[in-house]
Short mmCIF file of N, CA and C in Angstrom, two decimals:
data_model
loop_
_atom_site.label_atom_id
_atom_site.label_comp_id
_atom_site.label_asym_id
_atom_site.label_seq_id
_atom_site.Cartn_x
_atom_site.Cartn_y
_atom_site.Cartn_z
N UNK Y 26 -30.17 -75.57 19.05
CA UNK Y 26 -29.95 -74.88 20.25
C UNK Y 26 -30.76 -75.35 21.42
N UNK Y 27 -30.49 -76.01 22.42
CA UNK Y 27 -31.45 -76.45 23.66
C UNK Y 27 -31.39 -75.19 24.64
N UNK Y 28 -32.44 -74.85 24.88
CA UNK Y 28 -33.00 -73.97 25.79
C UNK Y 28 -33.40 -74.57 26.97
N UNK Y 29 -33.04 -73.72 28.18
CA UNK Y 29 -33.11 -74.20 29.58
C UNK Y 29 -34.85 -74.62 29.53
N UNK Y 30 -35.66 -73.81 29.17
CA UNK Y 30 -37.07 -74.00 28.85
C UNK Y 30 -37.18 -75.54 28.30
N UNK Y 31 -36.59 -75.94 27.72
CA UNK Y 31 -36.74 -77.64 27.06
C UNK Y 31 -36.51 -78.44 28.07
N UNK Y 32 -35.55 -78.20 29.03
CA UNK Y 32 -35.15 -79.01 30.37
C UNK Y 32 -36.32 -78.95 31.24
N UNK Y 33 -36.84 -77.91 31.46
CA UNK Y 33 -38.02 -77.71 32.41
C UNK Y 33 -39.15 -78.45 31.90
N UNK Y 34 -39.48 -78.19 30.54
CA UNK Y 34 -40.55 -78.98 30.06
C UNK Y 34 -40.70 -80.33 30.53
N UNK Y 35 -39.32 -81.22 30.40
CA UNK Y 35 -39.24 -82.64 30.62
C UNK Y 35 -38.93 -82.62 32.08
N UNK Y 36 -38.60 -81.80 32.74
CA UNK Y 36 -38.24 -82.16 34.15
C UNK Y 36 -39.15 -81.63 35.22
N UNK Y 37 -39.91 -80.59 34.81
CA UNK Y 37 -40.91 -79.97 35.59
C UNK Y 37 -40.26 -78.76 36.32
N UNK Y 38 -41.10 -78.02 36.96
CA UNK Y 38 -40.78 -76.63 37.10
C UNK Y 38 -41.14 -76.08 38.61
N UNK Y 39 -41.37 -77.23 39.56
CA UNK Y 39 -41.28 -77.12 40.70
C UNK Y 39 -40.30 -76.29 41.62
N UNK Y 40 -40.76 -75.38 42.62
CA UNK Y 40 -39.82 -74.46 43.50
C UNK Y 40 -39.71 -75.38 44.65
N UNK Y 41 -38.45 -75.77 44.80
CA UNK Y 41 -38.29 -76.36 46.33
C UNK Y 41 -37.48 -75.63 47.33
N UNK Y 42 -38.09 -75.13 48.10
CA UNK Y 42 -37.51 -74.00 48.89
C UNK Y 42 -37.68 -74.43 50.57
N UNK Y 43 -36.96 -73.61 51.22
CA UNK Y 43 -37.11 -73.48 52.75
C UNK Y 43 -36.90 -72.34 53.30
N UNK Y 44 -37.42 -72.12 54.70
CA UNK Y 44 -37.21 -70.76 55.25
C UNK Y 44 -35.68 -70.57 55.95
N UNK Y 45 -35.08 -69.56 55.87
CA UNK Y 45 -33.91 -69.16 56.56
C UNK Y 45 -33.72 -69.68 58.04
N UNK Y 46 -35.26 -69.56 58.84
CA UNK Y 46 -34.94 -70.21 60.21
C UNK Y 46 -35.19 -71.47 60.52
N UNK Y 47 -35.42 -72.29 59.55
CA UNK Y 47 -35.53 -73.71 59.39
C UNK Y 47 -34.29 -74.28 59.92
N UNK Y 48 -34.24 -75.47 60.49
CA UNK Y 48 -33.03 -76.31 61.24
C UNK Y 48 -32.33 -76.75 59.69
N UNK Y 49 -30.93 -76.85 59.86
CA UNK Y 49 -30.28 -77.66 58.76
C UNK Y 49 -30.62 -79.00 58.66
N UNK Y 50 -31.09 -79.81 59.81
CA UNK Y 50 -31.58 -80.90 59.58
C UNK Y 50 -32.83 -81.06 58.91
N UNK Y 51 -33.85 -80.37 58.83
CA UNK Y 51 -34.94 -80.15 58.14
C UNK Y 51 -34.79 -79.65 56.76
N UNK Y 52 -33.65 -79.07 56.43
CA UNK Y 52 -33.31 -78.97 55.14
C UNK Y 52 -32.75 -79.83 54.37
N UNK Y 53 -31.88 -80.85 55.15
CA UNK Y 53 -31.45 -82.06 54.68
C UNK Y 53 -32.62 -83.05 54.53
N UNK Y 54 -33.43 -83.04 55.10
CA UNK Y 54 -34.56 -83.96 55.18
C UNK Y 54 -35.44 -83.77 53.92
N UNK Y 55 -35.44 -82.52 53.49
CA UNK Y 55 -36.24 -81.95 52.35
C UNK Y 55 -35.51 -82.49 51.03
N UNK Y 56 -34.16 -82.21 51.29
CA UNK Y 56 -33.34 -82.72 50.07
C UNK Y 56 -33.33 -83.95 49.81
N UNK Y 57 -33.41 -84.79 50.85
CA UNK Y 57 -33.51 -86.47 50.65
C UNK Y 57 -34.87 -86.80 49.96
N UNK Y 58 -35.85 -86.18 50.69
CA UNK Y 58 -37.19 -86.43 50.35
C UNK Y 58 -37.45 -86.15 48.75
N UNK Y 59 -36.95 -85.20 48.35
CA UNK Y 59 -37.16 -84.72 46.92
C UNK Y 59 -36.17 -85.08 45.94
N UNK Y 60 -35.00 -85.76 46.44
CA UNK Y 60 -33.83 -85.98 45.87
C UNK Y 60 -33.07 -84.95 44.88
N UNK Y 61 -32.94 -83.84 45.63
CA UNK Y 61 -32.40 -82.88 45.24
C UNK Y 61 -31.10 -82.26 46.10
N UNK Y 62 -30.13 -81.81 45.65
CA UNK Y 62 -28.88 -81.27 46.12
C UNK Y 62 -28.62 -80.15 46.65
N UNK Y 63 -29.98 -79.16 46.47
CA UNK Y 63 -29.84 -77.66 47.17
C UNK Y 63 -31.41 -77.24 47.16
N UNK Y 64 -31.54 -76.20 47.97
CA UNK Y 64 -33.02 -75.82 48.37
C UNK Y 64 -32.82 -74.14 48.16
N UNK Y 65 -33.68 -73.30 47.43
CA UNK Y 65 -33.76 -72.23 47.55
C UNK Y 65 -34.41 -71.80 48.86
N UNK Y 66 -33.60 -70.58 49.59
CA UNK Y 66 -34.04 -70.16 50.96
C UNK Y 66 -35.04 -69.02 50.30
N UNK Y 67 -36.20 -69.15 50.99
CA UNK Y 67 -36.96 -67.92 50.54
C UNK Y 67 -37.44 -67.04 51.95
N UNK Y 68 -37.78 -65.73 51.75
CA UNK Y 68 -38.14 -64.96 52.33
C UNK Y 68 -39.10 -64.14 51.90
N UNK Y 69 -40.45 -64.12 52.33
CA UNK Y 69 -41.72 -63.49 51.73
C UNK Y 69 -41.83 -63.48 50.23
N UNK Y 70 -41.62 -64.67 49.69
CA UNK Y 70 -41.63 -64.87 48.27
C UNK Y 70 -40.44 -64.54 47.45
N UNK Y 71 -39.21 -64.08 48.07
CA UNK Y 71 -37.94 -63.44 47.37
C UNK Y 71 -36.90 -64.70 47.75
N UNK Y 72 -36.14 -64.60 46.82
CA UNK Y 72 -34.80 -65.89 47.12
C UNK Y 72 -33.72 -64.93 48.14
N UNK Y 73 -33.64 -65.28 49.18
CA UNK Y 73 -32.42 -64.85 50.06
C UNK Y 73 -31.38 -65.30 50.12
N UNK Y 74 -31.44 -66.80 49.52
CA UNK Y 74 -30.22 -67.53 49.39
C UNK Y 74 -30.44 -68.95 48.77
N UNK Y 75 -29.23 -69.59 49.09
CA UNK Y 75 -29.41 -71.17 48.60
C UNK Y 75 -28.59 -72.15 49.46
N UNK Y 76 -28.86 -73.39 49.76
CA UNK Y 76 -28.38 -74.00 50.80
C UNK Y 76 -28.25 -75.07 50.09
N UNK Y 77 -26.93 -75.95 50.09
CA UNK Y 77 -26.58 -77.02 49.37
C UNK Y 77 -26.35 -78.20 50.30
N UNK Y 78 -26.15 -79.31 49.73
CA UNK Y 78 -25.40 -80.53 50.52
C UNK Y 78 -24.04 -80.36 50.93
N UNK Y 79 -23.20 -79.58 49.83
CA UNK Y 79 -22.02 -78.88 50.10
C UNK Y 79 -21.76 -78.24 51.33
N UNK Y 80 -22.68 -77.21 51.45
CA UNK Y 80 -22.96 -76.26 52.43
C UNK Y 80 -22.81 -77.00 53.99
N UNK Y 81 -23.94 -78.14 53.82
CA UNK Y 81 -23.80 -79.11 55.13
C UNK Y 81 -22.64 -79.57 55.60
N UNK Y 82 -22.07 -80.30 54.46
CA UNK Y 82 -20.76 -81.14 54.66
C UNK Y 82 -19.95 -80.27 55.25
N UNK Y 83 -19.52 -79.15 54.79
CA UNK Y 83 -18.47 -78.27 55.06
C UNK Y 83 -18.58 -77.16 56.41
N UNK Y 84 -19.95 -76.84 56.45
CA UNK Y 84 -20.17 -75.76 57.52
C UNK Y 84 -20.72 -76.52 58.75
N UNK Y 85 -21.37 -77.70 58.60
CA UNK Y 85 -21.96 -78.19 59.60
C UNK Y 85 -21.15 -79.52 60.10
N UNK Y 86 -21.03 -80.61 59.18
CA UNK Y 86 -20.66 -81.75 59.72
C UNK Y 86 -19.03 -81.58 60.10
N UNK Y 87 -18.31 -80.89 59.07
CA UNK Y 87 -16.76 -80.64 59.26
C UNK Y 87 -16.37 -80.02 60.50
N UNK Y 88 -17.40 -78.98 61.09
CA UNK Y 88 -17.01 -78.23 62.25
C UNK Y 88 -17.76 -78.75 63.45
N UNK Y 89 -18.40 -79.83 63.16
CA UNK Y 89 -19.01 -80.38 64.46
C UNK Y 89 -20.11 -79.72 65.00
N UNK Y 90 -21.03 -79.13 64.08
CA UNK Y 90 -22.01 -78.28 64.56
C UNK Y 90 -23.38 -79.42 64.65
N UNK Y 91 -24.26 -78.83 65.19
CA UNK Y 91 -25.48 -79.80 65.47
C UNK Y 91 -26.35 -79.52 64.31
N UNK Y 92 -26.97 -80.32 63.72
CA UNK Y 92 -27.82 -80.20 62.51
C UNK Y 92 -29.24 -80.13 63.27
N UNK Y 93 -29.77 -80.08 64.38
CA UNK Y 93 -30.75 -79.72 64.81
C UNK Y 93 -30.77 -78.24 65.15
N UNK Y 94 -29.98 -77.59 65.77
CA UNK Y 94 -29.64 -76.34 66.37
C UNK Y 94 -29.31 -75.37 65.42
N UNK Y 95 -28.56 -75.71 64.29
CA UNK Y 95 -27.77 -74.84 63.51
C UNK Y 95 -29.12 -74.56 62.40
N UNK Y 96 -29.29 -73.12 61.98
CA UNK Y 96 -30.38 -72.69 61.21
C UNK Y 96 -29.75 -72.69 59.57
N UNK Y 97 -30.56 -72.94 59.02
CA UNK Y 97 -30.21 -72.86 57.33
C UNK Y 97 -29.65 -71.51 57.06
N UNK Y 98 -30.05 -70.54 57.60
CA UNK Y 98 -29.46 -68.96 57.65
C UNK Y 98 -27.97 -68.91 57.86
N UNK Y 99 -27.50 -69.66 58.68
CA UNK Y 99 -26.10 -69.72 59.18
C UNK Y 99 -25.13 -70.27 58.23
N UNK Y 100 -25.53 -71.09 57.35
CA UNK Y 100 -25.01 -71.82 56.41
C UNK Y 100 -25.21 -71.62 54.96
N UNK Y 101 -26.12 -70.95 54.69
CA UNK Y 101 -26.50 -70.68 53.40
C UNK Y 101 -25.43 -69.71 52.62
N UNK Y 102 -25.57 -69.79 51.35
CA UNK Y 102 -24.96 -68.64 50.50
C UNK Y 102 -25.92 -67.45 50.14
N UNK Y 103 -25.67 -66.25 50.15
CA UNK Y 103 -26.64 -65.50 50.08
C UNK Y 103 -26.35 -64.61 48.59
N UNK Y 104 -25.41 -64.78 47.92
CA UNK Y 104 -25.15 -64.42 46.39
C UNK Y 104 -25.67 -65.58 45.67
N UNK Y 105 -26.62 -65.43 45.06
CA UNK Y 105 -27.53 -66.63 44.30
C UNK Y 105 -27.49 -66.18 42.85
N UNK Y 106 -26.71 -67.02 41.97
CA UNK Y 106 -26.43 -66.70 40.61
C UNK Y 106 -27.77 -67.57 40.08
N UNK Y 107 -28.46 -66.88 39.12
CA UNK Y 107 -29.72 -67.29 38.60
C UNK Y 107 -29.58 -67.43 36.82
N UNK Y 108 -30.50 -68.27 36.33
CA UNK Y 108 -30.54 -68.30 35.13
C UNK Y 108 -32.05 -68.04 34.61
N UNK Y 109 -32.30 -67.73 33.38
CA UNK Y 109 -33.73 -67.77 32.82
C UNK Y 109 -33.85 -68.77 31.83
N UNK Y 110 -35.25 -69.31 31.71
CA UNK Y 110 -35.85 -70.26 30.88
C UNK Y 110 -35.25 -70.00 29.43
N UNK Y 111 -35.07 -68.80 28.93
CA UNK Y 111 -34.80 -68.54 27.50
C UNK Y 111 -33.33 -68.49 27.46
N UNK Y 112 -32.24 -68.87 28.34
CA UNK Y 112 -31.03 -69.05 28.22
C UNK Y 112 -30.76 -70.32 27.49
N UNK Y 113 -29.74 -70.62 26.83
CA UNK Y 113 -29.29 -71.81 26.34
C UNK Y 113 -28.43 -72.76 27.24
N UNK Y 114 -28.73 -74.02 27.07
CA UNK Y 114 -27.99 -74.69 28.16
C UNK Y 114 -26.59 -74.45 28.06
N UNK Y 115 -25.89 -74.32 26.82
CA UNK Y 115 -24.69 -74.01 26.58
C UNK Y 115 -24.09 -72.79 27.50
N UNK Y 116 -24.87 -71.69 27.51
CA UNK Y 116 -24.76 -70.54 28.19
C UNK Y 116 -24.75 -70.45 29.81
N UNK Y 117 -25.64 -71.83 30.29
CA UNK Y 117 -25.74 -71.96 31.54
C UNK Y 117 -24.45 -72.79 32.16
N UNK Y 118 -24.19 -73.55 31.16
CA UNK Y 118 -22.83 -74.28 31.58
C UNK Y 118 -21.67 -73.48 31.71
N UNK Y 119 -21.44 -72.68 30.77
CA UNK Y 119 -20.42 -71.52 30.70
C UNK Y 119 -20.55 -70.67 32.10
N UNK Y 120 -21.61 -70.43 32.36
CA UNK Y 120 -21.82 -69.57 33.77
C UNK Y 120 -21.22 -70.29 34.74
N UNK Y 121 -21.90 -71.61 34.99
CA UNK Y 121 -21.44 -72.46 36.17
C UNK Y 121 -20.28 -72.66 36.06
N UNK Y 122 -19.36 -72.84 34.87
CA UNK Y 122 -18.11 -73.04 35.07
C UNK Y 122 -17.51 -71.95 35.71
N UNK Y 123 -17.45 -70.80 34.93
CA UNK Y 123 -16.94 -69.51 35.29
C UNK Y 123 -16.99 -69.10 36.76
N UNK Y 124 -18.31 -69.35 37.32
CA UNK Y 124 -18.66 -68.92 38.52
C UNK Y 124 -18.26 -70.09 39.84
N UNK Y 125 -17.89 -71.35 39.40
CA UNK Y 125 -17.61 -72.30 39.81
C UNK Y 125 -18.83 -72.91 41.04
N UNK Y 126 -20.02 -72.89 40.17
CA UNK Y 126 -21.15 -73.27 41.15
C UNK Y 126 -21.84 -74.60 40.43
N UNK Y 127 -22.31 -75.36 41.28
CA UNK Y 127 -23.11 -76.59 40.57
C UNK Y 127 -24.40 -76.66 40.64
N UNK Y 128 -25.11 -75.69 41.40
CA UNK Y 128 -26.60 -75.40 41.07
C UNK Y 128 -27.02 -74.10 40.63
N UNK Y 129 -27.88 -74.12 39.48
CA UNK Y 129 -28.34 -73.02 38.92
C UNK Y 129 -29.65 -72.51 38.91
N UNK Y 130 -30.29 -72.09 39.90
CA UNK Y 130 -31.62 -71.82 39.97
C UNK Y 130 -32.43 -71.20 38.78
N UNK Y 131 -33.23 -71.48 38.11
CA UNK Y 131 -34.11 -70.74 36.98
C UNK Y 131 -35.19 -70.00 37.60
N UNK Y 132 -34.98 -68.61 37.21
CA UNK Y 132 -36.09 -67.65 37.64
C UNK Y 132 -36.91 -67.10 36.26
#
């Protein structure tokens, strides 16, 4: 039974995040530089949301909004579903399927 911790041991456990008041353009730059599809939105060390490439496509590009003036807070999801390192990969896959999410932060 493979645990999330086994994946973290191989992949690393860097937390890649951005502030809610940052521009969407800054968020997309960070995602591109770090080769990730989502960022945690942090407020004083606590998770306040998550922003994804899909959020950008649907809430900025398709609506004709400006990447430079739109804030991360305006497009982020505030309900963040998380996993723990002790959960199995299978449990996480089931959770992601049930909740229809593509990104599952590990806390």
